[in-house]
Amino acid sequence: MEYTIEMLGIRKEFPGIVANDNVTLQVKSGEIHALLGENGAGKSTLMSILFGMYQPEAGSIKVNGKEVTISNPNVANELGIGMVHQHFKLVEVFTVTENIILGMEPTKGIVLDKQIAAKRIQELSDQYGLMVDPDALIQDISVGMQQRVEILKMLYRNADILIFDEPTAVLTPQEIEELMHIMERLKAEGKSIILITHKLKEIKAVADRCTILRKGKYIATVDVAPTPEHEMARLMVGREVNFKVEKGPAHPGAVVLEVEGLEVSDNRKLKAVKGLNLEVKAGEIFGIAGIDGNGQAELVEAITGLRPINAGKVMLGGNDITHMSIRNKTEKGIGYIPEDRHKFGLVLDYTLAENLVLQNYYLPPFSKNGILNHDEIEKYAERLIDEFDVRSGQGPSTPARSMSGGNQQKAIIAREVDRSPALLIASQPTRGLDVGAIEYIHKRLIAERDKGKAVLLISFELDEILNVSDRIGVIYEGQIVNVSDADKTNENELGLLMAGSKKGGEANA
Amino acid sequence: MHKLKAFLSDDKNQNRLIPFLSIILGFLVGAIIMVISGYNPLAAYSKLLQGAGLYGNLRRFGETLVLMTPLTLTGLAVAFGMRTGLFNIGASGQMLMGGFAAIAVGLLVDLPKVIHLPLAVLVAVAAGALWGMLPGILKSKFNIHEVVSTIMMNWIAVWTVYYFVPTYMMGKYNTESAAIPDTASLRFEWLTNLFNGSSINFGLLLALASALLIWWVLEKTTFGYELKAVGFNRDAAKYAGIKVNRNVVLSMMISGALAGLAGATFYIGYTDNIKIGELPSLGFDGIAVALLGLNTPLGVVLSALLFGIMNAGKGFMQAATGVPNELVQIIIAVIIFFAAATQLIKRWLRYFARNEKKEKANGGEA
Ligand SMILES: Nc1ncnc2c1ncn2[C@@H]1O[C@H](COP(=O)(O)OP(=O)(O)OP(=O)(O)O)[C@@H](O)[C@H]1O
Ligand SMILES: [Mg+2]
């Protein structure tokens, strides 16, 4: 059997945790190999080892049958291994070409060689159908395009083994579709791909085989085609996972959030929200469906106070909160799970415990007269960690930065949900979470609803919107163009509305 | 061995080890230079320590503490800024303004010591805070980087002193102020006597108390929690409802206040007057002190002590062994170089940890 990558008996410890414990990964040449595992199972760690960013404590790595020591990413590059990180490493003010040749600039006659580089990038882009403009500035292109630049970077360095760490977490459904095609194209050209994703659908769509990890240990490698999704989920979580969201009928009450004629600008000072109207009632989950960039982010940031409001009104429980400070809004009963967890959601250099009290550190029992009570903070953190199954090496005192992506997300959700605000705004709450965690988070959102709280859910995933929401609003070009009951609409109808093809009469509930 | 390896591969431990390794490397490099130039490094270092009073000479040790005092405070000023996300490169100017204000109070009012001295110190602290506040406001209102504005403030401080001292407080020469009266001095006779006539002053206690206070604020209070959150991640701080702009201003004020206090300890505790046209280099040295002290109050105190020892002992070393005292400057430079080159040292540590592991693996198989 021909393996291009063999990682055998890999062990990697971090303070308080064994991230990889005797893990084996064997990737065949020319296959797409998925890596599946719960949040914190050790997937990113294993890939970081393969890419030379960490050194394993035990085990060996073979590339094309030859044992190698990958002491740093340059060695990985030389061995033909490339990696697309979840957070891209691109220079915003450089062009695509400049970013790609960065670190391996042509040495003689810069002008001329840059042109050669641009030409080669164009060729590669054409060859794999990436449609990247070599002369575009990074800051002007979409996240999906930036990801393709990262792919081109690998290809330009002649990588044959491509690692993708949760590439789809930052993409819209359309972009995901395109990425899947690109991967198949890469595979057809003889590249081997390792794909980390939590979405079983994606694994089903493109992967040939799948290796499953659980709590740092190797569980199994399966052929994808004959293995049903629920079986993969079971192997990964160690129990049956319920994909169907269990929920009773909603009992909506009074209007909690009322948005009227809201106008908000985006970062480039262009109008992003254009006279938007919206109502969310107590005891309901209101989902907002829409294609990225139609004003969702600006809407949410305006409601929470992170972004100034140009015109219109925001009412919470009958009080005008349009121009209140963020702190006041929070105290009036807004909880917010932000879309960008590293920007807004966490202070990465704080510990997990410190992050869990980010919204209420100044209140008793966490502090008194301005003096922090670390014991209480830790006790509280321990409860949330336990309740929301936040996994990390050192419990409350784990630095947030060292936590796995999904567990960082769980920490934010725990913090916001546990405060049980009158209005909970959840923006892409389950991004990067494993299926087990998603199931739990959905349950908690529904529990909030059943407690009589209002939940505003923003998600690019129609499945999630349809399954969790009671009512669904479609946002298009800065306006809610349609509102319908979740059980009276479907994916097709929403898809059409999201594309703006049908304006179902300004239904401003 | 396994424990050592695990210890060394932890990033946090690596960070803590770096200052100590840097110091060892600094002295090693110094020793090599001395050997090449034909000196005996052990004798020289022994004299250095002796000169700093570490062998029991209280007067000499008092001088070490005198040198350590303002460095502790400027180090704290810089460290506090760093911890809250600000690079206060203007500690020198803030210190100068603090010292100037203290001298002015010392010379221009006449009060009994119990009031005069505290007043001079408080005014110094306020002047430093004011000098830090302006860049803070510029940063929060107009997004002007504090490095630029604090450097500007340094020069404004220099010229302010240049104008006011000869005009209102001239001493023997028009390049310096008169000496302050004893009622405004941080020196106390009993303290001087305790250290056999050294110029040690009450500023040391103020510096140590400040270190303790800053530690307490940063680690134990909600205020410190907010300041650090702003320093680490402004967006998240804003999200948490923390008033980012207000905290930037406060943080610069506290940093400036510490530097201002440094000015008081230096000018009304040590020199007794103020010269014109001079920016005290102690403010810039504070950057090195903070760096070596990992921006923690305890670290700052220890590294200020080290700098105090080196500077107090170098003259004695030169006199006793002939090793030029500039060598101490070289050692300090090397220490700072390695303390700043953290990535380099970390790579060495990792390399060391890895070899340790290989040995163990081989040993295990045998
Ligand atoms: N640099 C680090 N320092 C300390 N602990 C770490 C570090 N990196 C990872 N860990 C720990 O190792 C474990 C595995 O993390 P890893 O990032 O590999 O998980 P993952 O499988 O990628 O999870 P996710 O799906 O959430 O991204 C986690 O418990 C994490 O807290
Ligand atoms: Mg990961």
CSV table of N, CA and C in Angstrom, one decimal, chain B residues 80-159:
chain,number,residue,atom,x,y,z
B,80,PHE,N,4.1,49.3,33.4
B,80,PHE,CA,2.6,49.6,33.5
B,80,PHE,C,2.0,49.9,32.2
B,81,GLY,N,2.7,50.7,31.4
B,81,GLY,CA,2.3,51.1,30.1
B,81,GLY,C,2.2,49.8,29.2
B,82,MET,N,3.2,49.1,29.2
B,82,MET,CA,3.3,47.8,28.4
B,82,MET,C,2.1,46.9,28.8
B,83,ARG,N,1.9,46.7,30.0
B,83,ARG,CA,0.9,45.8,30.5
B,83,ARG,C,-0.5,46.3,30.0
B,84,THR,N,-0.6,47.6,29.8
B,84,THR,CA,-1.9,48.1,29.4
B,84,THR,C,-1.9,48.5,27.9
B,85,GLY,N,-0.9,48.0,27.2
B,85,GLY,CA,-0.9,48.2,25.8
B,85,GLY,C,-0.4,49.5,25.3
B,86,LEU,N,0.4,50.2,26.1
B,86,LEU,CA,1.0,51.4,25.6
B,86,LEU,C,2.5,51.4,25.7
B,87,PHE,N,3.2,52.0,24.8
B,87,PHE,CA,4.6,52.1,24.8
B,87,PHE,C,5.0,53.5,25.2
B,88,ASN,N,5.1,53.7,26.5
B,88,ASN,CA,5.4,55.0,27.1
B,88,ASN,C,7.0,55.2,27.0
B,89,ILE,N,7.4,55.9,25.9
B,89,ILE,CA,8.8,56.1,25.7
B,89,ILE,C,9.1,57.5,26.3
B,90,GLY,N,8.1,58.1,26.9
B,90,GLY,CA,8.3,59.5,27.4
B,90,GLY,C,8.5,59.5,29.0
B,91,ALA,N,9.0,58.4,29.5
B,91,ALA,CA,9.2,58.4,31.0
B,91,ALA,C,10.2,59.5,31.4
B,92,SER,N,11.2,59.7,30.5
B,92,SER,CA,12.2,60.7,30.8
B,92,SER,C,11.6,62.1,30.9
B,93,GLY,N,10.8,62.5,30.0
B,93,GLY,CA,10.1,63.8,30.1
B,93,GLY,C,9.2,63.9,31.3
B,94,GLN,N,8.5,62.8,31.6
B,94,GLN,CA,7.6,62.8,32.7
B,94,GLN,C,8.4,62.9,34.0
B,95,MET,N,9.5,62.2,34.0
B,95,MET,CA,10.4,62.3,35.2
B,95,MET,C,10.9,63.7,35.4
B,96,LEU,N,11.4,64.2,34.3
B,96,LEU,CA,11.9,65.6,34.3
B,96,LEU,C,10.9,66.6,34.9
B,97,MET,N,9.7,66.5,34.4
B,97,MET,CA,8.6,67.4,34.8
B,97,MET,C,8.3,67.2,36.3
B,98,GLY,N,8.3,65.9,36.7
B,98,GLY,CA,8.0,65.6,38.1
B,98,GLY,C,9.1,66.2,38.9
B,99,GLY,N,10.4,66.0,38.5
B,99,GLY,CA,11.5,66.6,39.3
B,99,GLY,C,11.4,68.1,39.3
B,100,PHE,N,11.1,68.7,38.2
B,100,PHE,CA,11.1,70.1,38.1
B,100,PHE,C,10.0,70.7,39.0
B,101,ALA,N,8.8,70.0,39.0
B,101,ALA,CA,7.7,70.5,39.8
B,101,ALA,C,8.1,70.3,41.3
B,102,ALA,N,8.8,69.2,41.7
B,102,ALA,CA,9.2,69.0,43.1
B,102,ALA,C,10.2,70.1,43.5
B,103,ILE,N,11.2,70.4,42.6
B,103,ILE,CA,12.2,71.4,42.9
B,103,ILE,C,11.5,72.7,43.1
B,104,ALA,N,10.5,73.0,42.2
B,104,ALA,CA,9.9,74.3,42.2
B,104,ALA,C,9.1,74.4,43.6
B,105,VAL,N,8.4,73.4,44.0
B,105,VAL,CA,7.8,73.5,45.3
B,105,VAL,C,8.8,73.6,46.4
B,106,GLY,N,9.9,72.9,46.2
B,106,GLY,CA,10.9,73.0,47.3
B,106,GLY,C,11.5,74.4,47.4
B,107,LEU,N,11.7,75.1,46.3
B,107,LEU,CA,12.3,76.4,46.3
B,107,LEU,C,11.4,77.5,46.5
B,108,LEU,N,10.2,77.4,46.0
B,108,LEU,CA,9.3,78.6,46.0
B,108,LEU,C,8.3,78.7,47.1
B,109,VAL,N,8.2,77.6,47.9
B,109,VAL,CA,7.3,77.8,49.1
B,109,VAL,C,8.1,77.4,50.4
B,110,ASP,N,7.7,77.9,51.4
B,110,ASP,CA,8.4,77.7,52.7
B,110,ASP,C,7.4,77.1,53.7
B,111,LEU,N,7.7,75.9,54.1
B,111,LEU,CA,6.7,75.2,55.0
B,111,LEU,C,7.5,74.3,55.8
B,112,PRO,N,6.9,73.8,57.0
B,112,PRO,CA,7.6,72.8,57.7
B,112,PRO,C,7.7,71.5,57.0
B,113,LYS,N,8.7,70.7,57.3
B,113,LYS,CA,9.0,69.5,56.5
B,113,LYS,C,7.8,68.5,56.4
B,114,VAL,N,7.0,68.3,57.4
B,114,VAL,CA,5.9,67.4,57.4
B,114,VAL,C,4.9,67.8,56.3
B,115,ILE,N,4.8,69.0,55.9
B,115,ILE,CA,3.9,69.4,54.9
B,115,ILE,C,4.7,69.6,53.6
B,116,HIS,N,5.8,70.3,53.7
B,116,HIS,CA,6.6,70.7,52.5
B,116,HIS,C,7.0,69.4,51.6
B,117,LEU,N,7.5,68.4,52.3
B,117,LEU,CA,8.0,67.3,51.5
B,117,LEU,C,6.9,66.5,50.9
B,118,PRO,N,5.8,66.2,51.6
B,118,PRO,CA,4.7,65.5,50.9
B,118,PRO,C,4.1,66.3,49.8
B,119,LEU,N,4.0,67.6,50.0
B,119,LEU,CA,3.5,68.5,49.0
B,119,LEU,C,4.4,68.4,47.7
B,120,ALA,N,5.7,68.5,47.9
B,120,ALA,CA,6.6,68.4,46.8
B,120,ALA,C,6.4,67.1,46.0
B,121,VAL,N,6.3,66.0,46.8
B,121,VAL,CA,6.2,64.7,46.2
B,121,VAL,C,4.9,64.6,45.4
B,122,LEU,N,3.8,65.1,46.0
B,122,LEU,CA,2.5,65.0,45.4
B,122,LEU,C,2.5,65.8,44.1
B,123,VAL,N,3.0,67.0,44.2
B,123,VAL,CA,3.1,67.8,43.0
B,123,VAL,C,3.9,67.2,41.8
B,124,ALA,N,5.0,66.5,42.2
B,124,ALA,CA,5.8,65.8,41.3
B,124,ALA,C,4.9,64.7,40.6
B,125,VAL,N,4.2,64.0,41.4
B,125,VAL,CA,3.4,62.9,40.8
B,125,VAL,C,2.3,63.5,39.9
B,126,ALA,N,1.7,64.6,40.3
B,126,ALA,CA,0.7,65.2,39.5
B,126,ALA,C,1.3,65.7,38.2
B,127,ALA,N,2.5,66.3,38.3
B,127,ALA,CA,3.1,66.8,37.0
B,127,ALA,C,3.4,65.7,36.1
B,128,GLY,N,3.9,64.6,36.6
B,128,GLY,CA,4.2,63.4,35.7
B,128,GLY,C,2.9,62.9,35.1
B,129,ALA,N,1.9,62.9,35.9
B,129,ALA,CA,0.6,62.4,35.4
B,129,ALA,C,0.0,63.3,34.3
B,130,LEU,N,0.2,64.6,34.5
B,130,LEU,CA,-0.2,65.5,33.5
B,130,LEU,C,0.6,65.3,32.2
B,131,TRP,N,1.9,65.1,32.4
B,131,TRP,CA,2.7,64.9,31.2
B,131,TRP,C,2.4,63.6,30.4
B,132,GLY,N,1.9,62.6,31.2
B,132,GLY,CA,1.4,61.4,30.5
B,132,GLY,C,0.0,61.5,30.0
B,133,MET,N,-0.8,62.4,30.6
B,133,MET,CA,-2.2,62.5,30.2
B,133,MET,C,-2.3,63.0,28.8
B,134,LEU,N,-1.5,64.0,28.5
B,134,LEU,CA,-1.7,64.7,27.2
B,134,LEU,C,-1.5,63.7,26.1
B,135,PRO,N,-0.4,62.9,26.0
B,135,PRO,CA,-0.3,61.8,25.0
B,135,PRO,C,-1.5,60.9,25.1
B,136,GLY,N,-2.0,60.6,26.3
B,136,GLY,CA,-3.1,59.7,26.4
B,136,GLY,C,-4.3,60.2,25.7
B,137,ILE,N,-4.6,61.5,25.9
B,137,ILE,CA,-5.7,62.2,25.3
B,137,ILE,C,-5.6,62.2,23.7
B,138,LEU,N,-4.3,62.5,23.3
B,138,LEU,CA,-4.1,62.5,21.9
B,138,LEU,C,-4.3,61.2,21.3
B,139,LYS,N,-3.9,60.1,22.0
B,139,LYS,CA,-4.1,58.8,21.5
B,139,LYS,C,-5.6,58.5,21.4
B,140,SER,N,-6.3,58.7,22.5
B,140,SER,CA,-7.7,58.3,22.5
B,140,SER,C,-8.6,59.1,21.6
B,141,LYS,N,-8.3,60.4,21.5
B,141,LYS,CA,-9.2,61.3,20.7
B,141,LYS,C,-8.8,61.3,19.2
B,142,PHE,N,-7.5,61.3,19.0
B,142,PHE,CA,-7.1,61.5,17.6
B,142,PHE,C,-6.2,60.4,17.1
B,143,ASN,N,-6.1,59.3,17.9
B,143,ASN,CA,-5.4,58.2,17.4
B,143,ASN,C,-3.9,58.5,17.0
B,144,ILE,N,-3.3,59.4,17.8
B,144,ILE,CA,-1.9,59.7,17.6
B,144,ILE,C,-1.1,58.8,18.4
B,145,HIS,N,-0.2,58.1,17.8
B,145,HIS,CA,0.6,57.1,18.5
B,145,HIS,C,1.4,57.7,19.7
B,146,GLU,N,1.4,57.0,20.8
B,146,GLU,CA,2.0,57.5,22.0
B,146,GLU,C,3.5,57.6,21.9
B,147,VAL,N,4.1,56.8,21.0
B,147,VAL,CA,5.6,56.9,20.9
B,147,VAL,C,5.9,58.3,20.3
B,148,VAL,N,5.2,58.7,19.3
B,148,VAL,CA,5.4,60.0,18.7
B,148,VAL,C,5.2,61.1,19.7
B,149,SER,N,4.0,61.1,20.4
B,149,SER,CA,3.6,62.2,21.2
B,149,SER,C,4.5,62.3,22.5
B,150,THR,N,4.8,61.1,23.0
B,150,THR,CA,5.6,61.2,24.3
B,150,THR,C,7.0,61.7,24.0
B,151,ILE,N,7.6,61.4,22.8
B,151,ILE,CA,8.9,61.9,22.5
B,151,ILE,C,8.8,63.4,22.4
B,152,MET,N,7.7,63.9,21.7
B,152,MET,CA,7.5,65.3,21.7
B,152,MET,C,7.4,65.9,23.1
B,153,MET,N,6.7,65.3,23.9
B,153,MET,CA,6.5,65.8,25.3
B,153,MET,C,7.9,65.8,26.0
B,154,ASN,N,8.8,64.9,25.7
B,154,ASN,CA,10.1,64.9,26.3
B,154,ASN,C,10.8,66.2,26.0
B,155,TRP,N,10.7,66.7,24.8
B,155,TRP,CA,11.4,67.9,24.4
B,155,TRP,C,10.7,69.1,25.0
B,156,ILE,N,9.4,69.0,25.0
B,156,ILE,CA,8.7,70.2,25.7
B,156,ILE,C,9.1,70.3,27.1
B,157,ALA,N,9.3,69.2,27.8
B,157,ALA,CA,9.7,69.2,29.2
B,157,ALA,C,11.1,69.8,29.3
B,158,VAL,N,12.0,69.4,28.4
B,158,VAL,CA,13.4,69.9,28.4
B,158,VAL,C,13.4,71.4,28.3
B,159,TRP,N,12.6,71.9,27.4
B,159,TRP,CA,12.6,73.4,27.1
B,159,TRP,C,11.8,74.1,28.2
